[in-house]
PDB file of C-alpha atoms in Angstrom:
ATOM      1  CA  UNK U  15     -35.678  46.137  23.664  1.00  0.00           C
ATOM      2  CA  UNK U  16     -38.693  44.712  21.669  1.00  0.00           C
ATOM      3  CA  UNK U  17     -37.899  47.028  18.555  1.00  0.00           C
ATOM      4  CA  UNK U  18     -34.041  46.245  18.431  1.00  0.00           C
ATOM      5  CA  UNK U  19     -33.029  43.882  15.798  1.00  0.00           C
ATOM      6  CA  UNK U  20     -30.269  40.673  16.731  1.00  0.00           C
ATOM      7  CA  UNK U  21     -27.884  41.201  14.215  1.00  0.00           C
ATOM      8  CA  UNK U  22     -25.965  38.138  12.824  1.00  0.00           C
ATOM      9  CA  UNK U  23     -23.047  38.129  10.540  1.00  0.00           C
ATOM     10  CA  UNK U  24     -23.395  34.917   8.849  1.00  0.00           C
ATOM     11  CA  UNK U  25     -20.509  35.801   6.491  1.00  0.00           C
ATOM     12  CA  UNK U  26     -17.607  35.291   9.044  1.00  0.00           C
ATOM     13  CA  UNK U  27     -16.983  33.136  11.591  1.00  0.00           C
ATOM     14  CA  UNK U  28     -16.955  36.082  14.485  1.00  0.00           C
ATOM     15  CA  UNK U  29     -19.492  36.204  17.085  1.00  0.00           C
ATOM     16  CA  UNK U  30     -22.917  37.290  16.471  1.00  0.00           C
ATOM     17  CA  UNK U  31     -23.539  40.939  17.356  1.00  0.00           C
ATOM     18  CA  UNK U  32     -25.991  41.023  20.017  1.00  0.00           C
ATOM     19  CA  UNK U  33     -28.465  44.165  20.287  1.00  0.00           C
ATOM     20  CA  UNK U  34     -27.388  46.854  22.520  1.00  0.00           C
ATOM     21  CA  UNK U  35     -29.055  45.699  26.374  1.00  0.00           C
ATOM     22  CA  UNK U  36     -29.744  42.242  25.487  1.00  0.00           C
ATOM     23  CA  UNK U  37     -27.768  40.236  28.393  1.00  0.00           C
ATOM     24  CA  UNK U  38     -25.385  37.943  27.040  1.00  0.00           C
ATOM     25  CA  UNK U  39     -27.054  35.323  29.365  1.00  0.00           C
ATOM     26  CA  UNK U  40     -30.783  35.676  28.062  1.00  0.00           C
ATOM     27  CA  UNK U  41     -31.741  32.312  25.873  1.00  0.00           C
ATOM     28  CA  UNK U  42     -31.177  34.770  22.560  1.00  0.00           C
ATOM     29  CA  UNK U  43     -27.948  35.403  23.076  1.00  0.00           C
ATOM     30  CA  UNK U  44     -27.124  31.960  24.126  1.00  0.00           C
ATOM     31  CA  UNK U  45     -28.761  30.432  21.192  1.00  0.00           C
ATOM     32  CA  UNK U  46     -26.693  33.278  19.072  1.00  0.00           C
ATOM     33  CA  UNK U  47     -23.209  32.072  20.432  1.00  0.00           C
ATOM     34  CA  UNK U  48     -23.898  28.606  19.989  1.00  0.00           C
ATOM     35  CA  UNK U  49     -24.412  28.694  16.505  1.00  0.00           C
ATOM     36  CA  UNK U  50     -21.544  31.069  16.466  1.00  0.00           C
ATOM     37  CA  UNK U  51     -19.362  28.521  18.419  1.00  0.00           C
ATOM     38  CA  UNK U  52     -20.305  25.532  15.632  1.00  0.00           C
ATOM     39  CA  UNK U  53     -18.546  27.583  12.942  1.00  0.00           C
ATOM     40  CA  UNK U  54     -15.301  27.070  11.619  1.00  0.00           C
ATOM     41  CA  UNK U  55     -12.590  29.649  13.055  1.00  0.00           C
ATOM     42  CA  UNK U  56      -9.913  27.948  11.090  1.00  0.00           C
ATOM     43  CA  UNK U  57      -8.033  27.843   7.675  1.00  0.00           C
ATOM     44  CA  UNK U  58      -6.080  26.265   5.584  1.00  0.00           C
ATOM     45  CA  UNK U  59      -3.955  23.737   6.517  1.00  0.00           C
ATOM     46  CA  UNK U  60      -5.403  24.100  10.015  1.00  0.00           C
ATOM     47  CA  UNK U  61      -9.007  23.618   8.331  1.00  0.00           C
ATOM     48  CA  UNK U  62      -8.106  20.699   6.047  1.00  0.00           C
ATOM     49  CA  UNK U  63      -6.362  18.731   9.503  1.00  0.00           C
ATOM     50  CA  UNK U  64      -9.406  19.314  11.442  1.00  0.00           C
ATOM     51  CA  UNK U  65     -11.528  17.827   8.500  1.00  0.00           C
ATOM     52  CA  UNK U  66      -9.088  14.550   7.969  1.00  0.00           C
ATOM     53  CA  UNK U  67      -8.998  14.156  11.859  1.00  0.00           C
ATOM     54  CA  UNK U  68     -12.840  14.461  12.110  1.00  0.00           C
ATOM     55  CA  UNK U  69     -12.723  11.998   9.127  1.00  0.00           C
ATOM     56  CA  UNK U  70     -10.819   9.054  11.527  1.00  0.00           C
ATOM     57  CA  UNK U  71     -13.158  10.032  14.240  1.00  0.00           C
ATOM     58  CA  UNK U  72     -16.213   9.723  12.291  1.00  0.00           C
ATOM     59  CA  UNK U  73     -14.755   6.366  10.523  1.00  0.00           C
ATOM     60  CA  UNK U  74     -14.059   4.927  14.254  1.00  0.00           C
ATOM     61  CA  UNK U  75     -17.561   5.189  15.567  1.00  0.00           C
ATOM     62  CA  UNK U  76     -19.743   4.888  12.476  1.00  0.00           C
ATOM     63  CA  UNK U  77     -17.786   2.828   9.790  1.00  0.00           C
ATOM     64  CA  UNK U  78     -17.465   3.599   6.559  1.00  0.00           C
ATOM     65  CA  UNK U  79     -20.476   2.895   5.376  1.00  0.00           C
ATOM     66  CA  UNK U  80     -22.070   5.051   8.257  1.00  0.00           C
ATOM     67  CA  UNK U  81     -19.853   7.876   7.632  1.00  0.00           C
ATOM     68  CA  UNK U  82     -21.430  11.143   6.090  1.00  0.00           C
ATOM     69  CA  UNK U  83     -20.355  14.584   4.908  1.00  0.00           C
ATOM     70  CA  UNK U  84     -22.551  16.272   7.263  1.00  0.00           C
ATOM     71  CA  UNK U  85     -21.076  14.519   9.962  1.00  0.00           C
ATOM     72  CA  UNK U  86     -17.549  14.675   9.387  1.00  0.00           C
ATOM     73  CA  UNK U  87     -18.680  19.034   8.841  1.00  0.00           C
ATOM     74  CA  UNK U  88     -20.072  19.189  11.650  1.00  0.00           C
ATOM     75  CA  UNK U  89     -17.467  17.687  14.021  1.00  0.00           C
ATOM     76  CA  UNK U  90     -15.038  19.855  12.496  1.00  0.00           C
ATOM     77  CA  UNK U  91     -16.965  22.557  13.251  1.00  0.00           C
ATOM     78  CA  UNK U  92     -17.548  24.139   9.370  1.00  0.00           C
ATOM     79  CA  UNK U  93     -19.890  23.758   6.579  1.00  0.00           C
ATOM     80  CA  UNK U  94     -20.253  20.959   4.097  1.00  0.00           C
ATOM     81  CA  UNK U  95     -19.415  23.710   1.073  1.00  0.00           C
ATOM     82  CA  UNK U  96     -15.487  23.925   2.405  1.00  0.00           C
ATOM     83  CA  UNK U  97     -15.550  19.612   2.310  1.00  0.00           C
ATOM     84  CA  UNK U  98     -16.692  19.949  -1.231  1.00  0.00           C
ATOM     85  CA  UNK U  99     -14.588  22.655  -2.464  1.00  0.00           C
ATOM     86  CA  UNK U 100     -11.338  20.417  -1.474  1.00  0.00           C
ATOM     87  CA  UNK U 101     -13.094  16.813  -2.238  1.00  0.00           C
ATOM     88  CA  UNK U 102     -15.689  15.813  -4.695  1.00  0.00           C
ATOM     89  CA  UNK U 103     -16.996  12.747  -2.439  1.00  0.00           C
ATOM     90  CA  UNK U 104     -17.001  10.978   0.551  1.00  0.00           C
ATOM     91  CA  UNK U 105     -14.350   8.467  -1.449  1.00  0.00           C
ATOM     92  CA  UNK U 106     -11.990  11.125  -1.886  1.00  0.00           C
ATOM     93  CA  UNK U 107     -12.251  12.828   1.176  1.00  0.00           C
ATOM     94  CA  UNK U 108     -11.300   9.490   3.643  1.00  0.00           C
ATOM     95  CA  UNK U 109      -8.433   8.508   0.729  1.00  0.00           C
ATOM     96  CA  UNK U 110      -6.646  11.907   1.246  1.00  0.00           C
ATOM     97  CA  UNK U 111      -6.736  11.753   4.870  1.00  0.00           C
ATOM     98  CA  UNK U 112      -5.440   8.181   4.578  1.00  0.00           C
ATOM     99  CA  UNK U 113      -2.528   9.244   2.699  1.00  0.00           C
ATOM    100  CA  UNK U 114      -2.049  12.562   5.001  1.00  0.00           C
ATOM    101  CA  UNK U 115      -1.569  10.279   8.028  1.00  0.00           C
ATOM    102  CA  UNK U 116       0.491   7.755   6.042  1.00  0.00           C
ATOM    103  CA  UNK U 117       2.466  11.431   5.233  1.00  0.00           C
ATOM    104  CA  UNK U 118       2.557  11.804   9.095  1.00  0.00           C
ATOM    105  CA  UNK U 119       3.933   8.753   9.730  1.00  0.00           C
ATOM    106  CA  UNK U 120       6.826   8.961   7.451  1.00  0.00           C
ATOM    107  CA  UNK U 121       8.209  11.588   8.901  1.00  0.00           C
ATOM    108  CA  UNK U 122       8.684   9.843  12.116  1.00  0.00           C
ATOM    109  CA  UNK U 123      11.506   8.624  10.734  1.00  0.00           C
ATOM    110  CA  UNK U 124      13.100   5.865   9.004  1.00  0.00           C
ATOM    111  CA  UNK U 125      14.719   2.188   9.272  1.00  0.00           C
ATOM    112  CA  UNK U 126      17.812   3.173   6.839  1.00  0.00           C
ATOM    113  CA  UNK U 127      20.536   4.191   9.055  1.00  0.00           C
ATOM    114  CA  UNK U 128      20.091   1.876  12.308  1.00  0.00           C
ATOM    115  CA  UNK U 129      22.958   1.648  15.125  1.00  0.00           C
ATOM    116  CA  UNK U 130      25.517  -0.933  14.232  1.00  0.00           C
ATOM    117  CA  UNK U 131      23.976  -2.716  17.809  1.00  0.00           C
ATOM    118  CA  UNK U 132      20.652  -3.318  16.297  1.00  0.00           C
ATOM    119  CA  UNK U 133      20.344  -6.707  14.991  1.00  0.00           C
ATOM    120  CA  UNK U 134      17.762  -7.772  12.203  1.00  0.00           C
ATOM    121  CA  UNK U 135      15.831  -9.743  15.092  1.00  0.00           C
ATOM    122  CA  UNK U 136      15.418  -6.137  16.755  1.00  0.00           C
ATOM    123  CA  UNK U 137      14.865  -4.063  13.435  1.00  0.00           C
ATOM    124  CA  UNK U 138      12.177  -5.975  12.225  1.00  0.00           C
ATOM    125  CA  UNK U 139      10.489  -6.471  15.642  1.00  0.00           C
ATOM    126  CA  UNK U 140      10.912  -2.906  15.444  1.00  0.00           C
ATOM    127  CA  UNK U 141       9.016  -2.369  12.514  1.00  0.00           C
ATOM    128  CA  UNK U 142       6.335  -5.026  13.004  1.00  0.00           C
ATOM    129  CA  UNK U 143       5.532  -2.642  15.978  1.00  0.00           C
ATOM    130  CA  UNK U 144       5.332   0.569  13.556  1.00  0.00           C
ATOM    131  CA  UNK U 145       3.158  -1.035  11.293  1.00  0.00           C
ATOM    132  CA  UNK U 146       0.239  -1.989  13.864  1.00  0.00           C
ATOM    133  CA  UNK U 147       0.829   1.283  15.635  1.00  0.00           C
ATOM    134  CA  UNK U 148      -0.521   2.982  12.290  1.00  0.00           C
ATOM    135  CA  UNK U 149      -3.101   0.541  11.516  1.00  0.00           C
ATOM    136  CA  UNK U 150      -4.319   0.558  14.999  1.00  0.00           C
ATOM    137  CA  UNK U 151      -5.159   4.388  14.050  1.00  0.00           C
ATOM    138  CA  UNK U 152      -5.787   4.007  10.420  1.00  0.00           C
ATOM    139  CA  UNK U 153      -7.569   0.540  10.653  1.00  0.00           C
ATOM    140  CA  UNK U 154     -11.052   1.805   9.369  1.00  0.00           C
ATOM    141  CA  UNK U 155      -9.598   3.467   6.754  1.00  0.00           C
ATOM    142  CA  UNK U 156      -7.287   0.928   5.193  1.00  0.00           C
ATOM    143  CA  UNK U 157      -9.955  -1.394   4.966  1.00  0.00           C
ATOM    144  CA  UNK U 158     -12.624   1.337   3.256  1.00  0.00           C
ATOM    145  CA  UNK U 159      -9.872   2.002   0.887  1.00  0.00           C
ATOM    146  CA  UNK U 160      -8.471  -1.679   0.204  1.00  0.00           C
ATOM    147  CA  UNK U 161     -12.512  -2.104  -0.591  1.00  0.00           C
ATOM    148  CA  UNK U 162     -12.597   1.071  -2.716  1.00  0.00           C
ATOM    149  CA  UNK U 163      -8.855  -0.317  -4.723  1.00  0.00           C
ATOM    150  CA  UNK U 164     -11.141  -3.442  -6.051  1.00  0.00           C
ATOM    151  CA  UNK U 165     -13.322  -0.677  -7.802  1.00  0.00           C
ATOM    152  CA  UNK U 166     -11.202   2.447  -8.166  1.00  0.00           C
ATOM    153  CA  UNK U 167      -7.617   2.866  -9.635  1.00  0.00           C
ATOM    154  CA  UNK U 168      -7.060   6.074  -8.055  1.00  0.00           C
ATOM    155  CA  UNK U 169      -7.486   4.280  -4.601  1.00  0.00           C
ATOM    156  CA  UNK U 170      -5.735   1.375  -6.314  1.00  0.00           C
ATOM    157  CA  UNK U 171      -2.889   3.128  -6.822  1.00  0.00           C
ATOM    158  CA  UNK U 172      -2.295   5.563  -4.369  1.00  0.00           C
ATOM    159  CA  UNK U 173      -2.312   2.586  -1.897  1.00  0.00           C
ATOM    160  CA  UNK U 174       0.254   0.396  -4.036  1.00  0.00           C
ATOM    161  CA  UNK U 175       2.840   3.256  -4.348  1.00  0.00           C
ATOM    162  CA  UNK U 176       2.164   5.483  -0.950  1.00  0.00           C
ATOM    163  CA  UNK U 177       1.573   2.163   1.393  1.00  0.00           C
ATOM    164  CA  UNK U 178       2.520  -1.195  -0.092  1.00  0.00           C
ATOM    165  CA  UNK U 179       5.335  -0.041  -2.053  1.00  0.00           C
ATOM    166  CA  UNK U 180       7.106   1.482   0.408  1.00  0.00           C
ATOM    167  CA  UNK U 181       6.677  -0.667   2.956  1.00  0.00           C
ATOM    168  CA  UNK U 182       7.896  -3.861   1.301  1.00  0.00           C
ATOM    169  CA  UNK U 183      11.440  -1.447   0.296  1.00  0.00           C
ATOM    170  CA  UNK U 184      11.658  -0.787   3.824  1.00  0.00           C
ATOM    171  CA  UNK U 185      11.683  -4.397   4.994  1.00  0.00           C
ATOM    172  CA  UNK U 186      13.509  -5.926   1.692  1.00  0.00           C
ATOM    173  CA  UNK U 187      16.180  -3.192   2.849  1.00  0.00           C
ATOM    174  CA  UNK U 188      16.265  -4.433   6.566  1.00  0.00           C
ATOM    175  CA  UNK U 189      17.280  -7.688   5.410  1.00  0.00           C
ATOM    176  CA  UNK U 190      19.603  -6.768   2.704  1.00  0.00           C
ATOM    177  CA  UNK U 191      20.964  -4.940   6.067  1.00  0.00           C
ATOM    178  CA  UNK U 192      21.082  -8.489   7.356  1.00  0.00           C
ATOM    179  CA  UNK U 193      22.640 -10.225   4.944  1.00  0.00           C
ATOM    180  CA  UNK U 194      25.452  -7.701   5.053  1.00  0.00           C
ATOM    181  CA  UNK U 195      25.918  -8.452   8.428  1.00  0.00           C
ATOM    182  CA  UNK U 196      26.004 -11.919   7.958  1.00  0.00           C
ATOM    183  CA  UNK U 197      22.282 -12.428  10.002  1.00  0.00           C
ATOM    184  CA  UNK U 198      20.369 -13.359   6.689  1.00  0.00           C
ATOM    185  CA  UNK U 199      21.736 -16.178   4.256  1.00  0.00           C
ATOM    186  CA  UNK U 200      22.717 -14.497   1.159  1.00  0.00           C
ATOM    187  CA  UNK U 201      20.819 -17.173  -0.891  1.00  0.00           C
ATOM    188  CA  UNK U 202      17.116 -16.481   0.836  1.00  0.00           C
ATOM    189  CA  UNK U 203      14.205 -14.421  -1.685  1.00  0.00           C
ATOM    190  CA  UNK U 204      14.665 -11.460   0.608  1.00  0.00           C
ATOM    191  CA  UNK U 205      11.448 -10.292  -1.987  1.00  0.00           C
ATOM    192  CA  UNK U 206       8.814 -13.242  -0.819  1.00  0.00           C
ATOM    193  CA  UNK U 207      10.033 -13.185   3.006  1.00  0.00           C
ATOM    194  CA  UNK U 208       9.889  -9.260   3.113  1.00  0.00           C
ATOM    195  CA  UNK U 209       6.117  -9.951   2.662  1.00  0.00           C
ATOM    196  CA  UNK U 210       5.388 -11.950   5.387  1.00  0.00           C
ATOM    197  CA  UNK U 211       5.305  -9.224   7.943  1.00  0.00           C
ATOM    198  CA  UNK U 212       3.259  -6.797   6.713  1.00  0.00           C
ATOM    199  CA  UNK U 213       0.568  -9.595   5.422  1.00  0.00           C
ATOM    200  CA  UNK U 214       0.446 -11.675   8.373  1.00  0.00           C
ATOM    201  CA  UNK U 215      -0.220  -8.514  10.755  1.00  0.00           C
ATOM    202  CA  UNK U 216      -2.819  -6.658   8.369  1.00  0.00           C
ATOM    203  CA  UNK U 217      -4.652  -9.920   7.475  1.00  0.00           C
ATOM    204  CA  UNK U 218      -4.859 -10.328  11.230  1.00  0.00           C
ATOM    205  CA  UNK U 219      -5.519  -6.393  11.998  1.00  0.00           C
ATOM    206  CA  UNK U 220      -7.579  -5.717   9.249  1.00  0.00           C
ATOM    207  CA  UNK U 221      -9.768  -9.048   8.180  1.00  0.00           C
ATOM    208  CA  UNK U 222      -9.638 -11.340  11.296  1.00  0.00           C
ATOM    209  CA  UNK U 223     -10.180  -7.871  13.189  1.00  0.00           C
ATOM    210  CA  UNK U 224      -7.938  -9.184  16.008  1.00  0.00           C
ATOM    211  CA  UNK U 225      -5.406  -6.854  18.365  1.00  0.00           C
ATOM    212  CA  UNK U 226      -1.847  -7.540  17.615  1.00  0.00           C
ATOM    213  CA  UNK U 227      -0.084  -7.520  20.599  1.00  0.00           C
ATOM    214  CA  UNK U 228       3.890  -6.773  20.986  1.00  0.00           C
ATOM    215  CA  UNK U 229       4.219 -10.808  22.002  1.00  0.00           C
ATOM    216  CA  UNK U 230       2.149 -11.580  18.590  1.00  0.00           C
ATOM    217  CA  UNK U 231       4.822  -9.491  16.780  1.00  0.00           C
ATOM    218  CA  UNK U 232       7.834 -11.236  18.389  1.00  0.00           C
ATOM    219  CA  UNK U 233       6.209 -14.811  17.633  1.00  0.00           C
ATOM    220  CA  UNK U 234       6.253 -14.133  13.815  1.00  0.00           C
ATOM    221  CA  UNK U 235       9.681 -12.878  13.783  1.00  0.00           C
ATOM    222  CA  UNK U 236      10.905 -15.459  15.931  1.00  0.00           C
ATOM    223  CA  UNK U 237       8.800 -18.079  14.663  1.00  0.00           C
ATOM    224  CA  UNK U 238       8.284 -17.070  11.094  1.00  0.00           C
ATOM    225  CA  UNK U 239      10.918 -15.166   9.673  1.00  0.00           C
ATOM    226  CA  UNK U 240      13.992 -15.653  11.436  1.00  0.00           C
ATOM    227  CA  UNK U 241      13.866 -19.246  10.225  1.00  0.00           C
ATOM    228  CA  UNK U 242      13.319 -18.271   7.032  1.00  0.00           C
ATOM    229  CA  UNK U 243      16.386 -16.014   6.768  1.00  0.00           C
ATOM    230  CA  UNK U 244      18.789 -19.397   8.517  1.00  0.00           C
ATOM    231  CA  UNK U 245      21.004 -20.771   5.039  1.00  0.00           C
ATOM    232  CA  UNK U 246      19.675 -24.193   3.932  1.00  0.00           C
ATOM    233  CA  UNK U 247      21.545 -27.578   4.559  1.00  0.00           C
ATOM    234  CA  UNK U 248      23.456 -28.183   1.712  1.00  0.00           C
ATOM    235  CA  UNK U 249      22.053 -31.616   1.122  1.00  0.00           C
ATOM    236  CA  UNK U 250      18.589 -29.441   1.122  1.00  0.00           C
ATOM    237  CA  UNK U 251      20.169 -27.005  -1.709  1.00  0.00           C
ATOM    238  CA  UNK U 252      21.212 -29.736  -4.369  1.00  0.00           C
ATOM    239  CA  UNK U 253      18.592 -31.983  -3.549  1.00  0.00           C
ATOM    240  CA  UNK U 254      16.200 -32.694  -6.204  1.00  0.00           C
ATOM    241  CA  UNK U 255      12.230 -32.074  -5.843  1.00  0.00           C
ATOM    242  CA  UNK U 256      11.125 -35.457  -5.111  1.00  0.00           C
ATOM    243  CA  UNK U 257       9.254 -37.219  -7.736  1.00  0.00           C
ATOM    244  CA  UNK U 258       5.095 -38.140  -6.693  1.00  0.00           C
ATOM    245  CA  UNK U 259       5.172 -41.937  -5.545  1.00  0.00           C
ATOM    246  CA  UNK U 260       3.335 -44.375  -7.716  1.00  0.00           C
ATOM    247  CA  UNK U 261       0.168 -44.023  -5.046  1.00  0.00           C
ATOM    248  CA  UNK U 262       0.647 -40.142  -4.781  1.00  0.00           C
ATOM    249  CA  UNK U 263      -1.737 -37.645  -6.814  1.00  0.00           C
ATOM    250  CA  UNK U 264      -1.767 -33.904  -7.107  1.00  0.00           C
ATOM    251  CA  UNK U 265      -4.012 -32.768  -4.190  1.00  0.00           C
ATOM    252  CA  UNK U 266      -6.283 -30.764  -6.461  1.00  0.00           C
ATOM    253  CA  UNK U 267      -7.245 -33.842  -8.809  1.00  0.00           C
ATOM    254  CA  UNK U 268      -7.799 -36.120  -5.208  1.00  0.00           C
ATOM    255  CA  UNK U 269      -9.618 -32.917  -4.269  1.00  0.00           C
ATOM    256  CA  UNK U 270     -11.980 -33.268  -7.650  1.00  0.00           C
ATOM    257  CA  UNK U 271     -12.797 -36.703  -7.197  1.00  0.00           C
ATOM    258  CA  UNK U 272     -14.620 -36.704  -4.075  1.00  0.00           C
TER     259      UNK U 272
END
């Protein structure tokens, strides 16, 4: 058994070869099937998902900062040179699997042709909940790649027209919805108030780093944007801005003076 080579095809992901006699459960061939076992048997599209879901992993326990190619190889059990052959850098790598889940998530399926039943209350509720449902498993993410947009306008972009963009039709469209059905005041900037959802729960997802809770999500609809979608008084619509009292200054030269 001394003279009989272990023979290893390091060219494909089978199992090693092990010499004829050596028992598979002597430390050799143990060692030998372990390394096997670390290499990829995937490929393709099968490859590139386990890559962008060791990606989230990785991003969940180390950070972005912490996160390394070696890491994010070896979780998905192949080498660093199939990473590099489908993304340049680290920054490319954890943007594409950002916009693969945002892919993912689309085709769960969208607010555009809702049951006459559901009212604008319900639909946005509704959505509130989609949005920190995908947050809550893109968080780390979203807030390496909303650093990266300050820097990069590939990142820059890619987030304005596969995330923001999108999003803000969706909600502008729910309340056009509402205003058809009489629910929203046809005289409200459905364009402002459509971006109160999204920024209040992302500001408080993403920067504050605090869990949004269904109840959270029903307080700023209820609290926040219903009222803002209720028609104005009409002594509040013809009313003029009042004029600054004698005693009154603008805040921000008050402000200067002290």
């Amino acid at each position: 058994m001394r003279g009989k080579p272990l023979i290893v095809d390091v060219a494909t992901p089978q199992l090693p070869v092990v010499a004829e006699g050596l028992p598979e459960n002597c430390p050799a061939a143990i060692a030998m099937n372990a390394i096997a076992g670390l290499r990829s048997r995937k490929r393709g599209a099968a490859l590139e998902q386990a890559i962008r879901e060791a990606v989230f992993a990785e991003l969940a326990e180390q950070g972005y900062t912490g996160l390394t190619i070696d890491a994010v190889a070896a979780r998905a059990k192949t080498g660093k040179a199939s990473i590099y052959r489908r993304w340049p850098n680290k920054q490319d790598l954890v943007l594409d699997a950002f916009l693969a889940r945002l892919d993912a998530e689309s085709e769960r399926g969208t607010f555009d042709n809702l049951p006459e039943s559901v009212t604008t209350r319900a639909a946005l509720i509704a959505l509130g909940r989609r949005i920190v449902e995908f947050v809550d498993a893109a968080g780390e993410a979203m807030r390496a790649i909303s650093c990266e947009a300050n820097r990069d306008a590939k990142a820059a972009g890619a987030m304005k027209e596969r995330m923001h963009e999108p999003t803000h039709r969706a909600v502008v469209a729910l309340l056009e919805r509402g205003v058809r059905r009489s629910e929203v005041s046809a005289d409200v900037d459905l364009d402002l108030v459509a971006q109160v959802l999204p920024a209040m729960l992302t500001h408080q997802m993403l920067l504050v780093g605090r869990r949004v809770t269904g109840a959270d999500i029903t307080r700023i609809v209820d609290g926040v944007l219903i009222p803002s979608l209720q028609a104005k008084p009409a002594a509040a619509k013809t009313a003029s801005k009042p004029a600054l009292k004698a005693t009154e200054q603008p805040v921000d030269k008050a402000l200067a003076k002290r």
